[in-house]
PDB file of N, CA and C in Angstrom:
ATOM      1  N   GLN A   1     163.418 183.945  43.883  1.00 50.00           N
ATOM      2  CA  GLN A   1     163.829 182.756  44.120  1.00 50.00           C
ATOM      3  C   GLN A   1     162.958 182.050  42.878  1.00 50.00           C
ATOM      4  N   ASN A   2     163.783 181.334  41.878  1.00 52.00           N
ATOM      5  CA  ASN A   2     163.341 180.423  40.955  1.00 52.00           C
ATOM      6  C   ASN A   2     163.298 179.192  41.161  1.00 52.00           C
ATOM      7  N   VAL A   3     162.285 178.378  41.618  1.00 50.00           N
ATOM      8  CA  VAL A   3     162.186 177.042  42.228  1.00 50.00           C
ATOM      9  C   VAL A   3     161.411 176.155  41.492  1.00 50.00           C
ATOM     10  N   ASN A   4     162.217 175.188  40.761  1.00 59.00           N
ATOM     11  CA  ASN A   4     161.296 174.412  40.102  1.00 59.00           C
ATOM     12  C   ASN A   4     161.323 172.908  40.639  1.00 59.00           C
ATOM     13  N   ASN A   5     161.619 172.570  41.466  1.00 67.00           N
ATOM     14  CA  ASN A   5     161.967 171.103  42.382  1.00 67.00           C
ATOM     15  C   ASN A   5     160.579 170.821  42.777  1.00 67.00           C
ATOM     16  N   LYS A   6     160.271 169.477  42.696  1.00 74.00           N
ATOM     17  CA  LYS A   6     159.087 168.886  43.345  1.00 74.00           C
ATOM     18  C   LYS A   6     159.269 168.497  44.903  1.00 74.00           C
ATOM     19  N   ASP A   7     159.956 168.789  45.405  1.00 80.00           N
ATOM     20  CA  ASP A   7     160.156 168.323  46.941  1.00 80.00           C
ATOM     21  C   ASP A   7     159.505 169.314  47.713  1.00 80.00           C
ATOM     22  N   MET A   8     158.887 168.965  48.990  1.00 79.00           N
ATOM     23  CA  MET A   8     158.251 169.629  49.674  1.00 79.00           C
ATOM     24  C   MET A   8     158.639 171.037  49.913  1.00 79.00           C
ATOM     25  N   ILE A   9     159.930 171.431  50.227  1.00 80.00           N
ATOM     26  CA  ILE A   9     160.323 172.498  50.686  1.00 80.00           C
ATOM     27  C   ILE A   9     160.200 173.286  49.531  1.00 80.00           C
ATOM     28  N   SER A  10     160.419 173.085  48.450  1.00 83.00           N
ATOM     29  CA  SER A  10     160.327 173.836  47.152  1.00 83.00           C
ATOM     30  C   SER A  10     159.034 174.328  46.870  1.00 83.00           C
ATOM     31  N   MET A  11     158.123 173.284  46.952  1.00 83.00           N
ATOM     32  CA  MET A  11     156.746 173.751  46.785  1.00 83.00           C
ATOM     33  C   MET A  11     156.200 174.585  47.812  1.00 83.00           C
ATOM     34  N   LEU A  12     156.601 174.786  49.062  1.00 85.00           N
ATOM     35  CA  LEU A  12     156.292 175.768  49.913  1.00 85.00           C
ATOM     36  C   LEU A  12     156.648 176.970  49.847  1.00 85.00           C
ATOM     37  N   PHE A  13     157.930 176.894  49.278  1.00 85.00           N
ATOM     38  CA  PHE A  13     158.680 178.454  48.617  1.00 85.00           C
ATOM     39  C   PHE A  13     157.616 178.682  47.358  1.00 85.00           C
ATOM     40  N   LYS A  14     157.210 177.949  46.442  1.00 85.00           N
ATOM     41  CA  LYS A  14     156.391 178.134  45.350  1.00 85.00           C
ATOM     42  C   LYS A  14     155.134 178.966  45.866  1.00 85.00           C
ATOM     43  N   GLU A  15     154.317 178.388  47.007  1.00 83.00           N
ATOM     44  CA  GLU A  15     153.400 178.762  47.535  1.00 83.00           C
ATOM     45  C   GLU A  15     153.539 180.071  48.068  1.00 83.00           C
ATOM     46  N   GLN A  16     154.864 180.269  48.859  1.00 86.00           N
ATOM     47  CA  GLN A  16     155.051 181.537  49.307  1.00 86.00           C
ATOM     48  C   GLN A  16     155.107 182.813  48.397  1.00 86.00           C
ATOM     49  N   GLU A  17     155.623 182.560  47.077  1.00 85.00           N
ATOM     50  CA  GLU A  17     156.003 183.138  46.228  1.00 85.00           C
ATOM     51  C   GLU A  17     154.550 183.742  45.451  1.00 85.00           C
ATOM     52  N   LYS A  18     153.536 182.687  45.535  1.00 88.00           N
ATOM     53  CA  LYS A  18     152.350 182.664  44.803  1.00 88.00           C
ATOM     54  C   LYS A  18     151.375 183.829  45.486  1.00 88.00           C
ATOM     55  N   ASN A  19     151.284 183.524  46.799  1.00 84.00           N
ATOM     56  CA  ASN A  19     150.062 184.373  47.465  1.00 84.00           C
ATOM     57  C   ASN A  19     151.006 184.982  48.846  1.00 84.00           C
ATOM     58  N   GLY A  20     152.079 184.858  49.191  1.00 81.00           N
ATOM     59  CA  GLY A  20     152.788 185.418  50.119  1.00 81.00           C
ATOM     60  C   GLY A  20     152.186 185.144  51.625  1.00 81.00           C
ATOM     61  N   GLU A  21     151.272 184.080  51.682  1.00 84.00           N
ATOM     62  CA  GLU A  21     150.751 183.844  53.146  1.00 84.00           C
ATOM     63  C   GLU A  21     151.872 183.006  53.731  1.00 84.00           C
ATOM     64  N   LEU A  22     152.869 182.240  53.375  1.00 86.00           N
ATOM     65  CA  LEU A  22     153.581 181.597  54.279  1.00 86.00           C
ATOM     66  C   LEU A  22     154.950 182.479  54.548  1.00 86.00           C
ATOM     67  N   THR A  23     155.409 182.503  55.628  1.00 87.00           N
ATOM     68  CA  THR A  23     156.329 183.190  56.059  1.00 87.00           C
ATOM     69  C   THR A  23     157.604 182.382  56.005  1.00 87.00           C
ATOM     70  N   ASP A  24     158.730 182.936  56.166  1.00 88.00           N
ATOM     71  CA  ASP A  24     160.269 181.915  56.085  1.00 88.00           C
ATOM     72  C   ASP A  24     160.183 181.189  57.364  1.00 88.00           C
ATOM     73  N   TYR A  25     159.549 181.685  58.307  1.00 89.00           N
ATOM     74  CA  TYR A  25     159.676 181.249  60.040  1.00 89.00           C
ATOM     75  C   TYR A  25     158.500 179.833  59.321  1.00 89.00           C
ATOM     76  N   ASP A  26     157.474 179.944  58.819  1.00 88.00           N
ATOM     77  CA  ASP A  26     156.397 178.921  58.441  1.00 88.00           C
ATOM     78  C   ASP A  26     157.147 177.688  57.698  1.00 88.00           C
ATOM     79  N   ILE A  27     157.922 178.150  56.973  1.00 86.00           N
ATOM     80  CA  ILE A  27     158.590 177.309  55.868  1.00 86.00           C
ATOM     81  C   ILE A  27     159.738 176.289  56.784  1.00 86.00           C
ATOM     82  N   ARG A  28     160.476 177.283  57.579  1.00 87.00           N
ATOM     83  CA  ARG A  28     161.232 176.289  58.683  1.00 87.00           C
ATOM     84  C   ARG A  28     160.735 175.615  59.463  1.00 87.00           C
ATOM     85  N   SER A  29     159.572 175.965  59.940  1.00 87.00           N
ATOM     86  CA  SER A  29     158.810 175.135  61.017  1.00 87.00           C
ATOM     87  C   SER A  29     158.269 173.720  60.143  1.00 87.00           C
ATOM     88  N   GLU A  30     157.597 174.130  59.109  1.00 84.00           N
ATOM     89  CA  GLU A  30     157.458 172.836  58.208  1.00 84.00           C
ATOM     90  C   GLU A  30     158.392 171.996  57.929  1.00 84.00           C
ATOM     91  N   PHE A  31     159.704 172.430  57.879  1.00 83.00           N
ATOM     92  CA  PHE A  31     160.935 171.677  57.506  1.00 83.00           C
ATOM     93  C   PHE A  31     161.240 170.999  58.655  1.00 83.00           C
ATOM     94  N   TRP A  32     161.057 171.516  59.886  1.00 82.00           N
ATOM     95  CA  TRP A  32     161.918 170.657  61.147  1.00 82.00           C
ATOM     96  C   TRP A  32     160.662 169.723  61.320  1.00 82.00           C
ATOM     97  N   ILE A  33     159.299 169.871  61.028  1.00 80.00           N
ATOM     98  CA  ILE A  33     158.354 168.902  61.265  1.00 80.00           C
ATOM     99  C   ILE A  33     158.536 167.699  60.475  1.00 80.00           C
ATOM    100  N   ILE A  34     158.766 168.091  59.396  1.00 78.00           N
ATOM    101  CA  ILE A  34     159.137 166.957  58.132  1.00 78.00           C
ATOM    102  C   ILE A  34     160.461 166.312  58.526  1.00 78.00           C
ATOM    103  N   TYR A  35     161.279 166.966  58.951  1.00 77.00           N
ATOM    104  CA  TYR A  35     162.621 166.213  59.530  1.00 77.00           C
ATOM    105  C   TYR A  35     162.487 165.346  60.646  1.00 77.00           C
ATOM    106  N   ALA A  36     161.875 166.109  61.503  1.00 73.00           N
ATOM    107  CA  ALA A  36     161.663 165.442  62.538  1.00 73.00           C
ATOM    108  C   ALA A  36     160.743 163.778  62.586  1.00 73.00           C
ATOM    109  N   ALA A  37     159.601 163.738  61.716  1.00 71.00           N
ATOM    110  CA  ALA A  37     158.892 163.008  61.674  1.00 71.00           C
ATOM    111  C   ALA A  37     159.620 161.687  60.604  1.00 71.00           C
ATOM    112  N   GLY A  38     160.590 162.089  59.822  1.00 70.00           N
ATOM    113  CA  GLY A  38     161.003 161.035  59.265  1.00 70.00           C
ATOM    114  C   GLY A  38     162.533 160.657  59.631  1.00 70.00           C
ATOM    115  N   GLN A  39     162.774 161.022  60.839  1.00 67.00           N
ATOM    116  CA  GLN A  39     163.945 160.880  61.379  1.00 67.00           C
ATOM    117  C   GLN A  39     164.421 159.483  61.693  1.00 67.00           C
ATOM    118  N   GLU A  40     164.983 158.697  60.795  1.00 71.00           N
ATOM    119  CA  GLU A  40     165.417 157.277  60.785  1.00 71.00           C
ATOM    120  C   GLU A  40     164.462 156.465  61.362  1.00 71.00           C
ATOM    121  N   THR A  41     163.238 156.687  61.052  1.00 79.00           N
ATOM    122  CA  THR A  41     161.955 155.915  61.455  1.00 79.00           C
ATOM    123  C   THR A  41     162.038 154.430  60.586  1.00 79.00           C
ATOM    124  N   THR A  42     162.600 154.557  59.612  1.00 80.00           N
ATOM    125  CA  THR A  42     162.211 153.174  58.805  1.00 80.00           C
ATOM    126  C   THR A  42     163.312 152.681  59.250  1.00 80.00           C
ATOM    127  N   ALA A  43     164.453 152.903  59.469  1.00 81.00           N
ATOM    128  CA  ALA A  43     165.617 152.312  59.955  1.00 81.00           C
ATOM    129  C   ALA A  43     165.271 151.565  61.264  1.00 81.00           C
ATOM    130  N   VAL A  44     164.634 152.607  62.339  1.00 85.00           N
ATOM    131  CA  VAL A  44     164.411 151.827  63.593  1.00 85.00           C
ATOM    132  C   VAL A  44     163.172 150.812  63.353  1.00 85.00           C
ATOM    133  N   MET A  45     162.341 150.991  62.488  1.00 88.00           N
ATOM    134  CA  MET A  45     161.021 150.221  62.493  1.00 88.00           C
ATOM    135  C   MET A  45     161.743 148.671  61.771  1.00 88.00           C
ATOM    136  N   LEU A  46     162.719 148.829  60.882  1.00 90.00           N
ATOM    137  CA  LEU A  46     163.232 147.517  60.247  1.00 90.00           C
ATOM    138  C   LEU A  46     164.082 146.597  61.001  1.00 90.00           C
ATOM    139  N   SER A  47     164.804 147.746  61.983  1.00 93.00           N
ATOM    140  CA  SER A  47     165.502 146.889  63.210  1.00 93.00           C
ATOM    141  C   SER A  47     164.877 146.244  64.016  1.00 93.00           C
ATOM    142  N   MET A  48     163.576 146.865  64.501  1.00 94.00           N
ATOM    143  CA  MET A  48     163.135 146.220  65.496  1.00 94.00           C
ATOM    144  C   MET A  48     162.065 144.731  64.731  1.00 94.00           C
ATOM    145  N   ALA A  49     162.011 144.931  63.423  1.00 96.00           N
ATOM    146  CA  ALA A  49     161.074 143.750  62.813  1.00 96.00           C
ATOM    147  C   ALA A  49     162.125 142.698  62.547  1.00 96.00           C
ATOM    148  N   LEU A  50     163.492 143.014  62.452  1.00 96.00           N
ATOM    149  CA  LEU A  50     164.402 142.000  62.249  1.00 96.00           C
ATOM    150  C   LEU A  50     164.725 141.552  63.877  1.00 96.00           C
ATOM    151  N   TYR A  51     164.643 142.214  64.768  1.00 96.00           N
ATOM    152  CA  TYR A  51     164.861 141.634  66.326  1.00 96.00           C
ATOM    153  C   TYR A  51     163.693 141.102  66.521  1.00 96.00           C
ATOM    154  N   GLU A  52     162.328 141.290  66.151  1.00 95.00           N
ATOM    155  CA  GLU A  52     161.170 140.373  66.618  1.00 95.00           C
ATOM    156  C   GLU A  52     161.159 138.994  65.778  1.00 95.00           C
ATOM    157  N   LEU A  53     162.015 138.868  64.491  1.00 96.00           N
ATOM    158  CA  LEU A  53     162.201 137.669  63.665  1.00 96.00           C
ATOM    159  C   LEU A  53     163.016 136.852  64.419  1.00 96.00           C
ATOM    160  N   CYS A  54     164.270 137.341  64.919  1.00 96.00           N
ATOM    161  CA  CYS A  54     165.069 136.560  65.708  1.00 96.00           C
ATOM    162  C   CYS A  54     164.364 136.011  66.897  1.00 96.00           C
ATOM    163  N   ARG A  55     163.662 136.817  67.526  1.00 96.00           N
ATOM    164  CA  ARG A  55     163.171 136.221  68.720  1.00 96.00           C
ATOM    165  C   ARG A  55     161.810 135.187  68.492  1.00 96.00           C
ATOM    166  N   ASN A  56     161.181 135.503  67.452  1.00 95.00           N
ATOM    167  CA  ASN A  56     160.130 134.556  66.950  1.00 95.00           C
ATOM    168  C   ASN A  56     160.253 134.053  65.594  1.00 95.00           C
ATOM    169  N   PRO A  57     161.002 133.141  65.410  1.00 95.00           N
ATOM    170  CA  PRO A  57     161.448 132.881  63.989  1.00 95.00           C
ATOM    171  C   PRO A  57     160.433 132.156  63.292  1.00 95.00           C
ATOM    172  N   GLN A  58     159.148 131.599  63.954  1.00 96.00           N
ATOM    173  CA  GLN A  58     157.902 131.076  63.128  1.00 96.00           C
ATOM    174  C   GLN A  58     157.222 132.248  62.540  1.00 96.00           C
ATOM    175  N   PHE A  59     157.348 133.417  62.766  1.00 96.00           N
ATOM    176  CA  PHE A  59     156.814 134.459  61.906  1.00 96.00           C
ATOM    177  C   PHE A  59     157.613 134.218  60.474  1.00 96.00           C
ATOM    178  N   LEU A  60     158.725 134.046  60.115  1.00 95.00           N
ATOM    179  CA  LEU A  60     159.437 134.033  58.946  1.00 95.00           C
ATOM    180  C   LEU A  60     158.677 133.061  57.933  1.00 95.00           C
ATOM    181  N   LYS A  61     157.805 132.171  58.230  1.00 96.00           N
ATOM    182  CA  LYS A  61     157.271 131.200  57.192  1.00 96.00           C
ATOM    183  C   LYS A  61     155.953 132.031  56.854  1.00 96.00           C
ATOM    184  N   GLY A  62     155.421 132.750  57.581  1.00 96.00           N
ATOM    185  CA  GLY A  62     154.121 133.763  57.110  1.00 96.00           C
ATOM    186  C   GLY A  62     154.536 134.723  55.901  1.00 96.00           C
ATOM    187  N   LEU A  63     155.948 135.580  56.377  1.00 95.00           N
ATOM    188  CA  LEU A  63     156.586 136.242  55.522  1.00 95.00           C
ATOM    189  C   LEU A  63     157.110 135.861  54.240  1.00 95.00           C
ATOM    190  N   SER A  64     157.742 134.374  54.400  1.00 95.00           N
ATOM    191  CA  SER A  64     158.164 134.002  53.203  1.00 95.00           C
ATOM    192  C   SER A  64     157.082 133.472  52.098  1.00 95.00           C
ATOM    193  N   ASP A  65     155.672 133.107  53.067  1.00 95.00           N
ATOM    194  CA  ASP A  65     154.670 132.683  51.944  1.00 95.00           C
ATOM    195  C   ASP A  65     154.117 134.054  51.406  1.00 95.00           C
ATOM    196  N   ASP A  66     154.243 135.426  52.088  1.00 94.00           N
ATOM    197  CA  ASP A  66     153.985 136.385  51.318  1.00 94.00           C
ATOM    198  C   ASP A  66     154.620 136.627  50.200  1.00 94.00           C
ATOM    199  N   TYR A  67     156.170 136.470  50.339  1.00 93.00           N
ATOM    200  CA  TYR A  67     156.819 136.860  49.207  1.00 93.00           C
ATOM    201  C   TYR A  67     156.697 135.876  48.147  1.00 93.00           C
ATOM    202  N   HIS A  68     156.884 134.563  48.332  1.00 94.00           N
ATOM    203  CA  HIS A  68     156.673 133.474  47.212  1.00 94.00           C
ATOM    204  C   HIS A  68     155.242 133.539  46.399  1.00 94.00           C
ATOM    205  N   ASN A  69     153.956 133.710  47.295  1.00 93.00           N
ATOM    206  CA  ASN A  69     152.935 133.544  46.642  1.00 93.00           C
ATOM    207  C   ASN A  69     152.092 134.962  46.229  1.00 93.00           C
ATOM    208  N   ILE A  70     152.833 136.176  46.581  1.00 93.00           N
ATOM    209  CA  ILE A  70     152.328 137.341  46.012  1.00 93.00           C
ATOM    210  C   ILE A  70     153.450 137.945  45.425  1.00 93.00           C
ATOM    211  N   TYR A  71     154.609 138.497  45.944  1.00 89.00           N
ATOM    212  CA  TYR A  71     155.581 139.242  45.539  1.00 89.00           C
ATOM    213  C   TYR A  71     156.215 138.886  44.438  1.00 89.00           C
ATOM    214  N   LYS A  72     156.472 137.450  44.430  1.00 90.00           N
ATOM    215  CA  LYS A  72     157.455 136.811  43.519  1.00 90.00           C
ATOM    216  C   LYS A  72     156.672 136.667  42.119  1.00 90.00           C
ATOM    217  N   LYS A  73     155.368 136.817  42.190  1.00 90.00           N
ATOM    218  CA  LYS A  73     154.451 136.379  41.110  1.00 90.00           C
ATOM    219  C   LYS A  73     154.387 137.736  40.211  1.00 90.00           C
ATOM    220  N   CYS A  74     154.680 138.947  40.700  1.00 88.00           N
ATOM    221  CA  CYS A  74     154.545 140.168  40.207  1.00 88.00           C
ATOM    222  C   CYS A  74     155.678 140.734  39.375  1.00 88.00           C
ATOM    223  N   ASP A  75     155.313 141.404  38.294  1.00 85.00           N
ATOM    224  CA  ASP A  75     156.435 142.335  37.668  1.00 85.00           C
ATOM    225  C   ASP A  75     157.101 143.172  38.257  1.00 85.00           C
ATOM    226  N   LYS A  76     156.420 144.080  38.995  1.00 88.00           N
ATOM    227  CA  LYS A  76     156.982 145.333  39.838  1.00 88.00           C
ATOM    228  C   LYS A  76     156.218 145.251  41.138  1.00 88.00           C
ATOM    229  N   LEU A  77     156.891 145.814  41.981  1.00 86.00           N
ATOM    230  CA  LEU A  77     156.314 146.349  43.510  1.00 86.00           C
ATOM    231  C   LEU A  77     155.113 147.429  43.277  1.00 86.00           C
ATOM    232  N   THR A  78     153.956 147.361  43.292  1.00 88.00           N
ATOM    233  CA  THR A  78     152.963 148.530  43.452  1.00 88.00           C
ATOM    234  C   THR A  78     152.254 148.573  44.958  1.00 88.00           C
ATOM    235  N   THR A  79     151.490 149.363  44.868  1.00 87.00           N
ATOM    236  CA  THR A  79     150.819 149.673  46.287  1.00 87.00           C
ATOM    237  C   THR A  79     149.677 148.396  46.281  1.00 87.00           C
ATOM    238  N   GLU A  80     149.074 147.921  45.379  1.00 89.00           N
ATOM    239  CA  GLU A  80     148.237 146.809  45.095  1.00 89.00           C
ATOM    240  C   GLU A  80     148.905 145.643  45.489  1.00 89.00           C
ATOM    241  N   VAL A  81     149.945 145.448  45.333  1.00 90.00           N
ATOM    242  CA  VAL A  81     150.857 144.068  45.492  1.00 90.00           C
ATOM    243  C   VAL A  81     151.116 144.164  47.048  1.00 90.00           C
ATOM    244  N   ILE A  82     151.329 145.203  47.691  1.00 88.00           N
ATOM    245  CA  ILE A  82     151.680 145.214  48.923  1.00 88.00           C
ATOM    246  C   ILE A  82     150.418 145.122  49.595  1.00 88.00           C
ATOM    247  N   GLN A  83     149.289 145.934  49.305  1.00 90.00           N
ATOM    248  CA  GLN A  83     148.142 145.826  49.905  1.00 90.00           C
ATOM    249  C   GLN A  83     147.872 144.065  50.101  1.00 90.00           C
ATOM    250  N   LYS A  84     148.073 143.269  49.245  1.00 93.00           N
ATOM    251  CA  LYS A  84     147.713 141.802  49.073  1.00 93.00           C
ATOM    252  C   LYS A  84     148.524 140.842  50.375  1.00 93.00           C
ATOM    253  N   MET A  85     149.762 141.481  50.599  1.00 94.00           N
ATOM    254  CA  MET A  85     150.507 141.058  51.461  1.00 94.00           C
ATOM    255  C   MET A  85     150.225 141.298  52.987  1.00 94.00           C
ATOM    256  N   ASP A  86     149.079 140.249  53.309  1.00 95.00           N
ATOM    257  CA  ASP A  86     148.489 140.554  54.626  1.00 95.00           C
ATOM    258  C   ASP A  86     149.360 140.415  55.885  1.00 95.00           C
ATOM    259  N   PHE A  87     150.125 139.335  55.834  1.00 96.00           N
ATOM    260  CA  PHE A  87     150.827 138.709  57.030  1.00 96.00           C
ATOM    261  C   PHE A  87     152.101 139.831  57.245  1.00 96.00           C
ATOM    262  N   THR A  88     152.672 140.117  56.031  1.00 94.00           N
ATOM    263  CA  THR A  88     153.750 141.071  56.055  1.00 94.00           C
ATOM    264  C   THR A  88     153.186 142.356  56.769  1.00 94.00           C
ATOM    265  N   GLU A  89     152.056 142.900  56.419  1.00 93.00           N
ATOM    266  CA  GLU A  89     151.305 144.254  56.917  1.00 93.00           C
ATOM    267  C   GLU A  89     151.174 144.029  58.428  1.00 93.00           C
ATOM    268  N   ALA A  90     150.765 142.748  58.743  1.00 95.00           N
ATOM    269  CA  ALA A  90     150.310 142.483  60.054  1.00 95.00           C
ATOM    270  C   ALA A  90     151.358 142.760  60.931  1.00 95.00           C
ATOM    271  N   PHE A  91     152.498 141.657  60.537  1.00 96.00           N
ATOM    272  CA  PHE A  91     153.979 141.651  61.161  1.00 96.00           C
ATOM    273  C   PHE A  91     154.569 142.995  61.448  1.00 96.00           C
ATOM    274  N   LEU A  92     154.358 144.256  60.357  1.00 93.00           N
ATOM    275  CA  LEU A  92     155.054 145.093  60.798  1.00 93.00           C
ATOM    276  C   LEU A  92     154.138 146.195  61.409  1.00 93.00           C
ATOM    277  N   LYS A  93     152.959 146.007  61.328  1.00 93.00           N
ATOM    278  CA  LYS A  93     151.924 146.807  62.386  1.00 93.00           C
ATOM    279  C   LYS A  93     152.181 146.198  63.654  1.00 93.00           C
ATOM    280  N   GLU A  94     152.612 145.074  63.996  1.00 94.00           N
ATOM    281  CA  GLU A  94     152.551 144.632  65.471  1.00 94.00           C
ATOM    282  C   GLU A  94     153.888 144.940  65.802  1.00 94.00           C
ATOM    283  N   THR A  95     154.649 145.122  65.070  1.00 94.00           N
ATOM    284  CA  THR A  95     156.368 145.667  65.336  1.00 94.00           C
ATOM    285  C   THR A  95     155.996 147.118  65.731  1.00 94.00           C
ATOM    286  N   LEU A  96     155.343 147.907  64.965  1.00 90.00           N
ATOM    287  CA  LEU A  96     155.035 149.242  65.288  1.00 90.00           C
ATOM    288  C   LEU A  96     154.293 149.405  66.547  1.00 90.00           C
ATOM    289  N   ARG A  97     153.319 148.570  67.059  1.00 90.00           N
ATOM    290  CA  ARG A  97     152.724 148.323  68.240  1.00 90.00           C
ATOM    291  C   ARG A  97     153.604 148.430  69.381  1.00 90.00           C
ATOM    292  N   LEU A  98     154.517 147.124  69.035  1.00 91.00           N
ATOM    293  CA  LEU A  98     155.389 146.741  70.033  1.00 91.00           C
ATOM    294  C   LEU A  98     156.331 147.781  70.438  1.00 91.00           C
ATOM    295  N   TYR A  99     156.815 148.644  69.278  1.00 88.00           N
ATOM    296  CA  TYR A  99     157.950 149.371  69.565  1.00 88.00           C
ATOM    297  C   TYR A  99     157.695 150.502  68.911  1.00 88.00           C
ATOM    298  N   PRO A 100     156.747 151.541  69.356  1.00 84.00           N
ATOM    299  CA  PRO A 100     156.115 152.710  68.614  1.00 84.00           C
ATOM    300  C   PRO A 100     157.801 153.768  68.548  1.00 84.00           C
ATOM    301  N   LEU A 101     157.592 154.262  67.385  1.00 75.00           N
ATOM    302  CA  LEU A 101     158.694 155.347  66.956  1.00 75.00           C
ATOM    303  C   LEU A 101     158.577 156.707  67.530  1.00 75.00           C
ATOM    304  N   VAL A 102     157.355 157.195  67.400  1.00 68.00           N
ATOM    305  CA  VAL A 102     157.334 158.364  68.293  1.00 68.00           C
ATOM    306  C   VAL A 102     157.600 158.664  69.821  1.00 68.00           C
ATOM    307  N   PRO A 103     157.114 157.816  70.457  1.00 61.00           N
ATOM    308  CA  PRO A 103     157.510 157.960  71.860  1.00 61.00           C
ATOM    309  C   PRO A 103     158.891 157.975  72.204  1.00 61.00           C
ATOM    310  N   SER A 104     159.816 157.459  71.037  1.00 54.00           N
ATOM    311  CA  SER A 104     161.421 157.279  71.310  1.00 54.00           C
ATOM    312  C   SER A 104     161.722 158.579  71.123  1.00 54.00           C
ATOM    313  N   LEU A 105     161.184 159.506  70.206  1.00 54.00           N
ATOM    314  CA  LEU A 105     161.760 160.885  69.907  1.00 54.00           C
ATOM    315  C   LEU A 105     161.672 161.774  71.000  1.00 54.00           C
ATOM    316  N   PHE A 106     160.433 161.565  71.696  1.00 59.00           N
ATOM    317  CA  PHE A 106     159.944 162.449  72.932  1.00 59.00           C
ATOM    318  C   PHE A 106     159.753 161.693  73.825  1.00 59.00           C
ATOM    319  N   MET A 107     160.788 161.294  74.673  1.00 62.00           N
ATOM    320  CA  MET A 107     160.526 160.422  75.947  1.00 62.00           C
ATOM    321  C   MET A 107     160.127 161.311  76.953  1.00 62.00           C
ATOM    322  N   ARG A 108     158.943 160.526  77.585  1.00 64.00           N
ATOM    323  CA  ARG A 108     158.356 161.461  78.689  1.00 64.00           C
ATOM    324  C   ARG A 108     158.292 160.524  80.019  1.00 64.00           C
ATOM    325  N   GLU A 109     158.254 161.122  80.952  1.00 72.00           N
ATOM    326  CA  GLU A 109     157.914 160.484  82.408  1.00 72.00           C
ATOM    327  C   GLU A 109     156.737 160.928  83.170  1.00 72.00           C
ATOM    328  N   ALA A 110     156.201 160.258  83.883  1.00 74.00           N
ATOM    329  CA  ALA A 110     154.653 160.806  84.399  1.00 74.00           C
ATOM    330  C   ALA A 110     155.632 161.376  85.905  1.00 74.00           C
ATOM    331  N   LEU A 111     154.637 162.453  86.322  1.00 81.00           N
ATOM    332  CA  LEU A 111     155.159 163.043  87.324  1.00 81.00           C
ATOM    333  C   LEU A 111     154.323 162.525  88.657  1.00 81.00           C
ATOM    334  N   SER A 112     153.250 161.848  88.202  1.00 83.00           N
ATOM    335  CA  SER A 112     152.874 161.164  89.427  1.00 83.00           C
ATOM    336  C   SER A 112     151.765 159.869  88.858  1.00 83.00           C
ATOM    337  N   ASP A 113     151.298 159.079  89.763  1.00 78.00           N
ATOM    338  CA  ASP A 113     150.591 157.932  89.487  1.00 78.00           C
ATOM    339  C   ASP A 113     149.008 158.521  89.233  1.00 78.00           C
TER     340      ASP A 113
END
């Protein structure tokens, strides 16, 4: 295998070629972990954030303030810019707290109280 890509799976294949410690099974397992972890999580989180905005329109002012006072004054979006958007970060974290993504992938039910 001649792998020159920089994606995660290609990197795992390179590692396998280099030292042989990873088996094909290991690489398949890593792929499924990555796939399951990213399965529509962004879309679900953004949908729930929009739902919360509809239920609580007063939060739109804080998000708008972050946009106009921080993001709009920058040439490009960077990690530093995002870290300055405190209200947006708090809003998204609260959305994730109210609607956690992982439990929706693996629904469980208590067998007893």
